[in-house]
Coordinates of N, CA and C in Angstrom, one line a residue:
M1 N -5.4 -7.1 -11.9 CA -5.9 -6.1 -11.1 C -4.7 -5.3 -10.6
E2 N -4.9 -4.0 -10.4 CA -3.8 -3.1 -10.0 C -4.2 -2.4 -8.7
Y3 N -3.3 -2.3 -7.8 CA -3.6 -1.6 -6.5 C -2.4 -0.7 -6.1
P4 N -2.7 0.5 -5.8 CA -1.6 1.5 -5.4 C -1.3 1.3 -3.9
F5 N 0.0 1.4 -3.6 CA 0.4 1.3 -2.2 C 1.3 2.5 -1.9
R6 N 1.4 2.9 -0.7 CA 2.4 3.9 -0.2 C 3.2 3.2 0.9
C7 N 4.3 2.5 0.3 CA 5.2 1.8 1.2 C 6.5 1.5 0.4
T8 N 7.4 0.8 1.0 CA 8.6 0.5 0.2 C 8.4 -0.8 -0.5
P9 N 9.0 -0.9 -1.7 CA 8.9 -2.2 -2.4 C 9.4 -3.4 -1.6
G10 N 10.4 -3.2 -0.7 CA 10.9 -4.3 0.1 C 9.8 -4.8 1.1
S11 N 9.1 -3.9 1.7 CA 8.1 -4.3 2.7 C 6.9 -5.0 2.0
L12 N 6.6 -4.6 0.8 CA 5.5 -5.2 0.1 C 6.0 -6.6 -0.4
F13 N 7.2 -6.7 -0.9 CA 7.8 -8.0 -1.4 C 7.8 -9.0 -0.3
R14 N 8.2 -8.6 0.9 CA 8.3 -9.5 2.1 C 6.9 -10.0 2.4
A15 N 5.9 -9.2 2.3 CA 4.5 -9.5 2.6 C 3.9 -10.5 1.6
V16 N 4.4 -10.6 0.4 CA 3.9 -11.5 -0.6 C 4.8 -12.7 -0.9
T17 N 5.9 -12.8 -0.1 CA 6.8 -13.9 -0.4 C 7.2 -14.7 0.9
T18 N 7.1 -14.2 2.1 CA 7.5 -14.9 3.3 C 6.3 -15.5 4.0
P19 N 6.5 -16.6 4.7 CA 5.4 -17.2 5.5 C 4.8 -16.2 6.4
L20 N 5.6 -15.4 7.2 CA 5.1 -14.5 8.1 C 4.3 -13.4 7.4
G21 N 4.8 -12.9 6.3 CA 4.1 -11.9 5.5 C 2.8 -12.4 5.0
L22 N 2.8 -13.6 4.4 CA 1.6 -14.1 3.8 C 0.5 -14.5 4.8
R23 N 1.0 -14.9 6.0 CA 0.0 -15.2 7.1 C -0.7 -13.9 7.6
G24 N -0.1 -12.8 7.4 CA -0.7 -11.5 7.8 C -1.9 -11.1 7.0
W25 N -2.1 -11.7 5.8 CA -3.2 -11.2 5.0 C -3.8 -12.2 4.0
F26 N -3.0 -13.2 3.6 CA -3.4 -14.1 2.5 C -4.0 -15.4 3.0
A27 N -3.3 -16.0 4.0 CA -3.7 -17.4 4.4 C -3.7 -17.4 5.9
D28 N -4.3 -18.4 6.5 CA -4.3 -18.6 8.0 C -2.9 -19.1 8.4
N29 N -2.3 -19.9 7.6 CA -1.0 -20.4 7.9 C -0.3 -20.7 6.5
V30 N 1.1 -20.6 6.5 CA 1.9 -20.9 5.3 C 3.1 -21.6 5.8
V31 N 3.3 -22.8 5.2 CA 4.5 -23.6 5.5 C 5.4 -23.7 4.2
V32 N 6.6 -23.3 4.3 CA 7.5 -23.3 3.2 C 8.6 -24.3 3.4
S33 N 8.8 -25.1 2.3 CA 9.9 -26.0 2.3 C 10.6 -25.9 0.9
G34 N 11.7 -25.2 0.8 CA 12.4 -25.0 -0.4 C 11.5 -24.1 -1.3
T35 N 11.1 -24.5 -2.4 CA 10.2 -23.7 -3.3 C 8.7 -24.1 -3.2
R36 N 8.4 -25.1 -2.2 CA 7.1 -25.5 -2.0 C 6.4 -24.7 -0.9
Y37 N 5.2 -24.1 -1.2 CA 4.5 -23.3 -0.3 C 3.1 -24.0 -0.1
D38 N 2.9 -24.4 1.2 CA 1.6 -25.0 1.6 C 0.8 -23.9 2.2
F39 N -0.4 -23.5 1.6 CA -1.3 -22.5 2.1 C -2.4 -23.1 2.8
F40 N -2.7 -22.7 4.0 CA -3.8 -23.3 4.8 C -4.9 -22.2 5.1
W41 N -6.2 -22.6 4.8 CA -7.3 -21.7 5.1 C -8.3 -22.6 5.8
N42 N -8.7 -22.3 7.0 CA -9.7 -23.1 7.8 C -9.2 -24.6 7.7
K43 N -10.0 -25.4 7.1 CA -9.6 -26.9 7.0 C -9.1 -27.3 5.7
S44 N -8.9 -26.3 4.8 CA -8.4 -26.6 3.4 C -6.9 -26.2 3.3
M45 N -6.3 -26.9 2.3 CA -4.9 -26.6 2.0 C -4.7 -26.6 0.5
Q46 N -3.8 -25.8 0.0 CA -3.4 -25.7 -1.4 C -1.9 -25.5 -1.4
T47 N -1.3 -26.3 -2.4 CA 0.1 -26.2 -2.5 C 0.5 -25.5 -3.8
A48 N 1.5 -24.7 -3.7 CA 2.1 -24.0 -4.9 C 3.6 -24.1 -4.9
R49 N 4.2 -23.9 -6.0 CA 5.6 -23.8 -6.2 C 6.0 -22.4 -6.5
L50 N 7.0 -21.9 -5.9 CA 7.6 -20.6 -6.3 C 8.4 -20.9 -7.5
V51 N 7.9 -20.4 -8.7 CA 8.6 -20.7 -9.9 C 9.4 -19.6 -10.5
H52 N 9.0 -18.3 -10.2 CA 9.8 -17.2 -10.6 C 9.7 -16.1 -9.6
Y53 N 10.8 -15.4 -9.4 CA 10.8 -14.2 -8.6 C 12.0 -13.3 -8.9
K54 N 11.8 -12.1 -8.6 CA 12.9 -11.1 -8.6 C 12.7 -10.2 -7.4
R55 N 13.7 -10.1 -6.6 CA 13.5 -9.4 -5.3 C 13.0 -8.0 -5.5
N56 N 12.0 -7.7 -4.8 CA 11.3 -6.4 -4.8 C 10.6 -6.0 -6.1
A57 N 10.4 -7.0 -7.0 CA 9.8 -6.8 -8.3 C 8.6 -7.7 -8.6
Y58 N 8.8 -9.0 -8.5 CA 7.7 -9.9 -8.8 C 7.9 -11.3 -8.2
V59 N 6.7 -12.0 -8.1 CA 6.7 -13.3 -7.6 C 5.6 -14.1 -8.4
R60 N 5.9 -15.3 -8.7 CA 4.9 -16.2 -9.3 C 4.9 -17.5 -8.6
Y61 N 3.7 -17.9 -8.2 CA 3.4 -19.2 -7.6 C 2.6 -20.0 -8.6
Q62 N 3.1 -21.2 -8.9 CA 2.3 -22.2 -9.8 C 1.6 -23.1 -8.9
W63 N 0.2 -23.1 -9.0 CA -0.6 -24.0 -8.2 C -0.5 -25.4 -8.6
E64 N -0.2 -26.3 -7.7 CA -0.2 -27.7 -8.0 C -1.7 -28.2 -8.2
D65 N -1.8 -29.2 -9.1 CA -3.2 -29.7 -9.4 C -4.1 -28.7 -10.0
S66 N -3.6 -27.6 -10.5 CA -4.5 -26.6 -11.2 C -4.2 -26.4 -12.6
G67 N -3.5 -27.3 -13.2 CA -3.1 -27.1 -14.6 C -2.2 -25.9 -14.8
E68 N -2.5 -25.0 -15.6 CA -1.7 -23.9 -16.0 C -1.9 -22.7 -15.0
H69 N -2.8 -22.8 -14.0 CA -3.1 -21.6 -13.2 C -2.0 -21.3 -12.3
Y70 N -1.8 -20.0 -12.2 CA -0.7 -19.5 -11.3 C -1.2 -18.2 -10.6
L71 N -0.5 -17.7 -9.6 CA -0.7 -16.5 -9.0 C 0.5 -15.6 -9.1
E72 N 0.4 -14.5 -9.7 CA 1.6 -13.6 -9.9 C 1.3 -12.2 -9.3
M73 N 2.3 -11.7 -8.7 CA 2.2 -10.4 -8.1 C 3.4 -9.6 -8.5
R74 N 3.2 -8.4 -9.2 CA 4.3 -7.6 -9.7 C 4.3 -6.3 -9.0
I75 N 5.5 -5.8 -8.6 CA 5.6 -4.5 -7.9 C 6.4 -3.6 -8.8
A76 N 5.8 -2.4 -9.0 CA 6.4 -1.4 -9.8 C 6.2 0.0 -9.2
H77 N 7.2 0.9 -9.4 CA 7.2 2.2 -8.9 C 6.5 3.1 -9.9
Q78 N 5.5 3.9 -9.5 CA 4.8 4.9 -10.4 C 5.5 6.2 -10.2
E79 N 6.3 6.6 -11.2 CA 7.0 7.8 -11.2 C 6.2 9.1 -10.9
L80 N 5.0 9.2 -11.6 CA 4.2 10.4 -11.5 C 3.6 10.6 -10.1
T81 N 3.1 9.5 -9.4 CA 2.5 9.6 -8.1 C 3.4 9.3 -7.0
G82 N 4.5 8.6 -7.2 CA 5.4 8.1 -6.2 C 4.8 6.8 -5.5
D83 N 3.7 6.4 -5.9 CA 3.1 5.1 -5.4 C 3.9 3.9 -5.8
I84 N 3.7 2.9 -5.1 CA 4.1 1.5 -5.5 C 2.8 0.9 -6.0
L85 N 2.9 0.2 -7.2 CA 1.7 -0.4 -7.8 C 1.9 -1.9 -7.7
L86 N 0.9 -2.6 -7.1 CA 0.9 -4.0 -7.0 C -0.1 -4.5 -8.1
T87 N 0.4 -5.3 -9.0 CA -0.4 -5.9 -10.1 C -0.6 -7.4 -9.7
V88 N -1.8 -7.8 -9.6 CA -2.1 -9.2 -9.3 C -2.7 -9.9 -10.5
V89 N -2.1 -11.0 -10.8 CA -2.7 -11.9 -11.9 C -3.2 -13.2 -11.3
D90 N -4.5 -13.4 -11.4 CA -5.1 -14.6 -10.8 C -6.0 -15.1 -11.8
F91 N -6.5 -16.4 -11.7 CA -7.4 -17.0 -12.7 C -8.7 -17.3 -12.0
A92 N -9.8 -17.0 -12.8 CA -11.1 -17.3 -12.4 C -12.0 -17.6 -13.6
E93 N -12.9 -18.5 -13.4 CA -13.9 -18.8 -14.5 C -14.7 -17.5 -14.7
E94 N -15.3 -17.4 -15.9 CA -16.0 -16.2 -16.3 C -17.1 -15.8 -15.3
D95 N -17.8 -16.8 -14.8 CA -18.9 -16.5 -13.8 C -18.4 -16.3 -12.4
E96 N -17.1 -16.4 -12.2 CA -16.5 -16.2 -10.8 C -15.7 -14.9 -10.8
R97 N -15.6 -14.2 -11.9 CA -14.7 -13.0 -11.9 C -15.1 -11.9 -10.9
D98 N -16.4 -11.6 -10.8 CA -16.8 -10.5 -9.9 C -16.5 -10.9 -8.4
G99 N -16.7 -12.2 -8.1 CA -16.4 -12.7 -6.7 C -14.9 -12.7 -6.5
C100 N -14.1 -13.0 -7.5 CA -12.7 -13.0 -7.4 C -12.2 -11.6 -7.2
K101 N -12.7 -10.6 -7.9 CA -12.3 -9.2 -7.8 C -12.6 -8.7 -6.4
E102 N -13.8 -9.0 -5.9 CA -14.2 -8.6 -4.5 C -13.3 -9.3 -3.5
L103 N -12.9 -10.5 -3.7 CA -12.0 -11.2 -2.7 C -10.7 -10.5 -2.7
W104 N -10.1 -10.2 -3.9 CA -8.8 -9.5 -4.0 C -8.9 -8.1 -3.4
D105 N -10.0 -7.4 -3.6 CA -10.1 -6.1 -3.0 C -10.1 -6.2 -1.5
T106 N -10.7 -7.2 -0.9 CA -10.7 -7.4 0.5 C -9.3 -7.8 1.0
L107 N -8.7 -8.7 0.3 CA -7.3 -9.2 0.7 C -6.3 -8.0 0.6
I108 N -6.4 -7.1 -0.4 CA -5.5 -6.0 -0.5 C -5.7 -5.0 0.6
E109 N -6.9 -4.8 1.0 CA -7.1 -3.9 2.2 C -6.5 -4.5 3.5
K110 N -6.6 -5.8 3.6 CA -6.0 -6.5 4.7 C -4.5 -6.4 4.6
L111 N -3.9 -6.6 3.4 CA -2.5 -6.4 3.2 C -2.0 -5.0 3.6
K112 N -2.7 -4.0 3.2 CA -2.3 -2.7 3.5 C -2.3 -2.4 5.0
R113 N -3.3 -2.9 5.7 CA -3.3 -2.8 7.2 C -2.1 -3.6 7.8
A114 N -1.8 -4.8 7.2 CA -0.8 -5.6 7.8 C 0.6 -5.0 7.7
I115 N 0.9 -4.3 6.6 CA 2.2 -3.7 6.4 C 2.2 -2.2 6.8
G116 N 1.1 -1.7 7.3 CA 1.0 -0.3 7.8 C 1.0 0.8 6.8
C117 N 0.4 0.5 5.6 CA 0.3 1.5 4.6 C -0.7 2.6 5.0
P118 N -0.4 3.9 4.8 CA -1.3 4.9 5.2 C -2.5 4.9 4.1
K119 N -3.6 5.4 4.6 CA -4.8 5.5 3.7 C -4.6 6.7 2.8
K120 N -5.1 6.7 1.6 CA -5.0 7.8 0.7 C -6.0 8.8 1.0

């Protein structure tokens, strides 16, 4: 899924990689120890490892206990519009795709408010 942003790549990268940034839109709480990220929602917790990243460009979290599933977010500059484009790669079963898309649409709106992106 791709989402346009009007912000700096650095502010978006901090929001998708730091505990404070992730708490602002993605999870209720995030605890980081080295490359281990513990994400908390209500009474549930999921752990991921930060397996790849390039500052201001992309991040990939490998979910523990989820086989090959990972969450990847890529940041790119759109020359024509001047927007920053966030590409999200997430995994969902075929029958869960619409719900997953709706969840990400909601999370991205929350992310935009959290980092102060102006509305288009």
